[in-house]
Amino acid sequence: MSALRKPLENPTAPSERPLPRRRVAPQGQRQPKPKNQYQGVAVETGLKVIVNGVLSVAAIATLANLFPYYWSQQSKLQELRTQVRSTEKEVAELQSNFNRSFDPTQAGSVMQEQSGRLAPNQRRVVLTNQNP
């Protein structure tokens, strides 16, 4: 049975595929380091800080200009609310008078108030001062 087996490959024998070769950078062609390699990043960061500072100052100035406008609008709103309350009271009075005018049970008294006439079964009473 051992004759029927395939012979094992020799692990030390070279394989059929060649191994890829590593590239080695030549030592003499390195680029010289700049004097300050972070100078570009520092300039960019500085510009960002300056631009953000200018934008912040502009935003604060705009807000400072908006506050007086806001306060004036609030005072106008307060005046309007006061006027609305007084107008609502007036409307409520007029509504009650309107309802009273069209109430059939009070129609006689309303006509008497508006015309000055008395009902036939009533007499006018006039008070006079007896002491001169």
XYZ file of C-alpha atoms in Angstrom:
132
model
C 0.000 0.000 0.000
C 2.765 2.335 0.668
C 3.830 1.871 -2.937
C 0.544 3.323 -4.174
C 0.902 6.576 -2.325
C 2.245 9.636 -3.997
C 5.593 10.660 -2.854
C 5.473 13.780 -0.628
C 6.933 16.936 -2.010
C 10.127 18.073 -0.490
C 9.411 21.173 1.605
C 12.906 22.472 1.015
C 12.541 22.169 -2.759
C 11.762 25.363 -4.689
C 8.094 25.857 -5.521
C 6.833 26.300 -9.025
C 5.943 30.005 -8.564
C 8.753 32.476 -8.081
C 8.499 34.810 -5.067
C 8.034 38.516 -5.849
C 11.091 40.628 -5.245
C 10.961 43.576 -2.901
C 11.874 46.957 -4.197
C 14.460 48.784 -2.257
C 14.627 52.562 -2.453
C 18.057 53.816 -3.208
C 19.585 55.532 -0.205
C 21.153 58.415 -2.068
C 17.956 59.896 -3.586
C 16.137 61.097 -0.465
C 14.671 64.587 -0.598
C 16.099 67.091 1.838
C 13.739 68.020 4.696
C 12.400 71.571 4.598
C 13.573 73.897 7.321
C 10.136 74.112 8.902
C 7.900 71.346 7.642
C 4.845 72.648 9.555
C 5.063 76.205 8.263
C 2.256 75.719 5.706
C -0.053 74.178 8.274
C 0.723 76.988 10.714
C -0.049 79.673 8.109
C -3.307 77.954 7.158
C -4.363 77.623 10.805
C -3.504 81.247 11.472
C -5.584 82.408 8.521
C -8.509 80.297 9.694
C -8.304 81.839 13.166
C -8.189 85.371 11.712
C -11.142 84.772 9.375
C -13.205 83.182 12.158
C -12.364 86.102 14.445
C -13.524 88.617 11.833
C -16.754 86.660 11.301
C -17.338 86.497 15.065
C -16.864 90.254 15.424
C -19.287 90.868 12.548
C -21.883 88.550 14.121
C -21.574 90.257 17.518
C -21.891 93.714 15.933
C -24.999 92.613 14.054
C -26.558 91.246 17.231
C -25.738 94.472 19.049
C -27.607 96.386 16.334
C -30.581 94.034 16.489
C -31.265 94.359 20.214
C -32.648 97.948 20.097
C -34.907 96.930 17.201
C -36.095 93.906 19.185
C -36.893 96.045 22.215
C -38.839 98.589 20.154
C -40.835 95.773 18.560
C -41.604 94.355 22.002
C -42.900 97.733 23.220
C -45.094 98.088 20.108
C -46.405 94.572 20.685
C -47.272 95.462 24.280
C -49.190 98.547 23.110
C -51.101 96.463 20.579
C -52.008 93.885 23.226
C -53.352 96.658 25.453
C -55.434 98.038 22.583
C -56.740 94.555 21.777
C -57.879 94.064 25.383
C -59.726 97.401 25.432
C -61.303 96.689 22.038
C -62.446 93.261 23.236
C -64.180 94.904 26.224
C -65.861 97.407 23.912
C -67.005 94.637 21.571
C -68.426 92.684 24.508
C -70.461 95.781 25.574
C -71.734 96.372 22.072
C -72.638 92.697 21.703
C -74.661 92.746 24.923
C -76.462 95.951 23.807
C -77.156 94.399 20.423
C -78.575 91.270 22.017
C -80.695 93.398 24.362
C -82.090 95.392 21.437
C -83.362 92.269 19.717
C -84.697 90.572 22.856
C -88.500 90.475 22.533
C -89.049 90.670 26.292
C -87.094 93.938 26.527
C -88.287 95.501 23.286
C -90.695 97.854 25.062
C -88.110 99.212 27.483
C -85.587 99.671 24.664
C -88.103 101.625 22.560
C -88.967 103.764 25.571
C -85.273 104.549 26.198
C -84.594 105.452 22.584
C -87.736 107.462 21.822
C -88.521 109.084 25.141
C -92.214 108.109 24.956
C -94.052 106.409 27.758
C -96.396 103.518 27.600
C -100.102 104.510 27.745
C -100.504 103.110 31.256
C -97.507 105.058 32.671
C -97.191 108.644 33.828
C -94.189 110.854 33.747
C -92.836 111.832 37.147
C -90.962 115.104 37.447
C -89.235 115.949 40.725
C -89.036 119.594 41.657
C -87.336 121.359 44.494
C -89.874 122.944 46.887
C -87.394 125.206 48.675
C -86.420 128.276 46.646
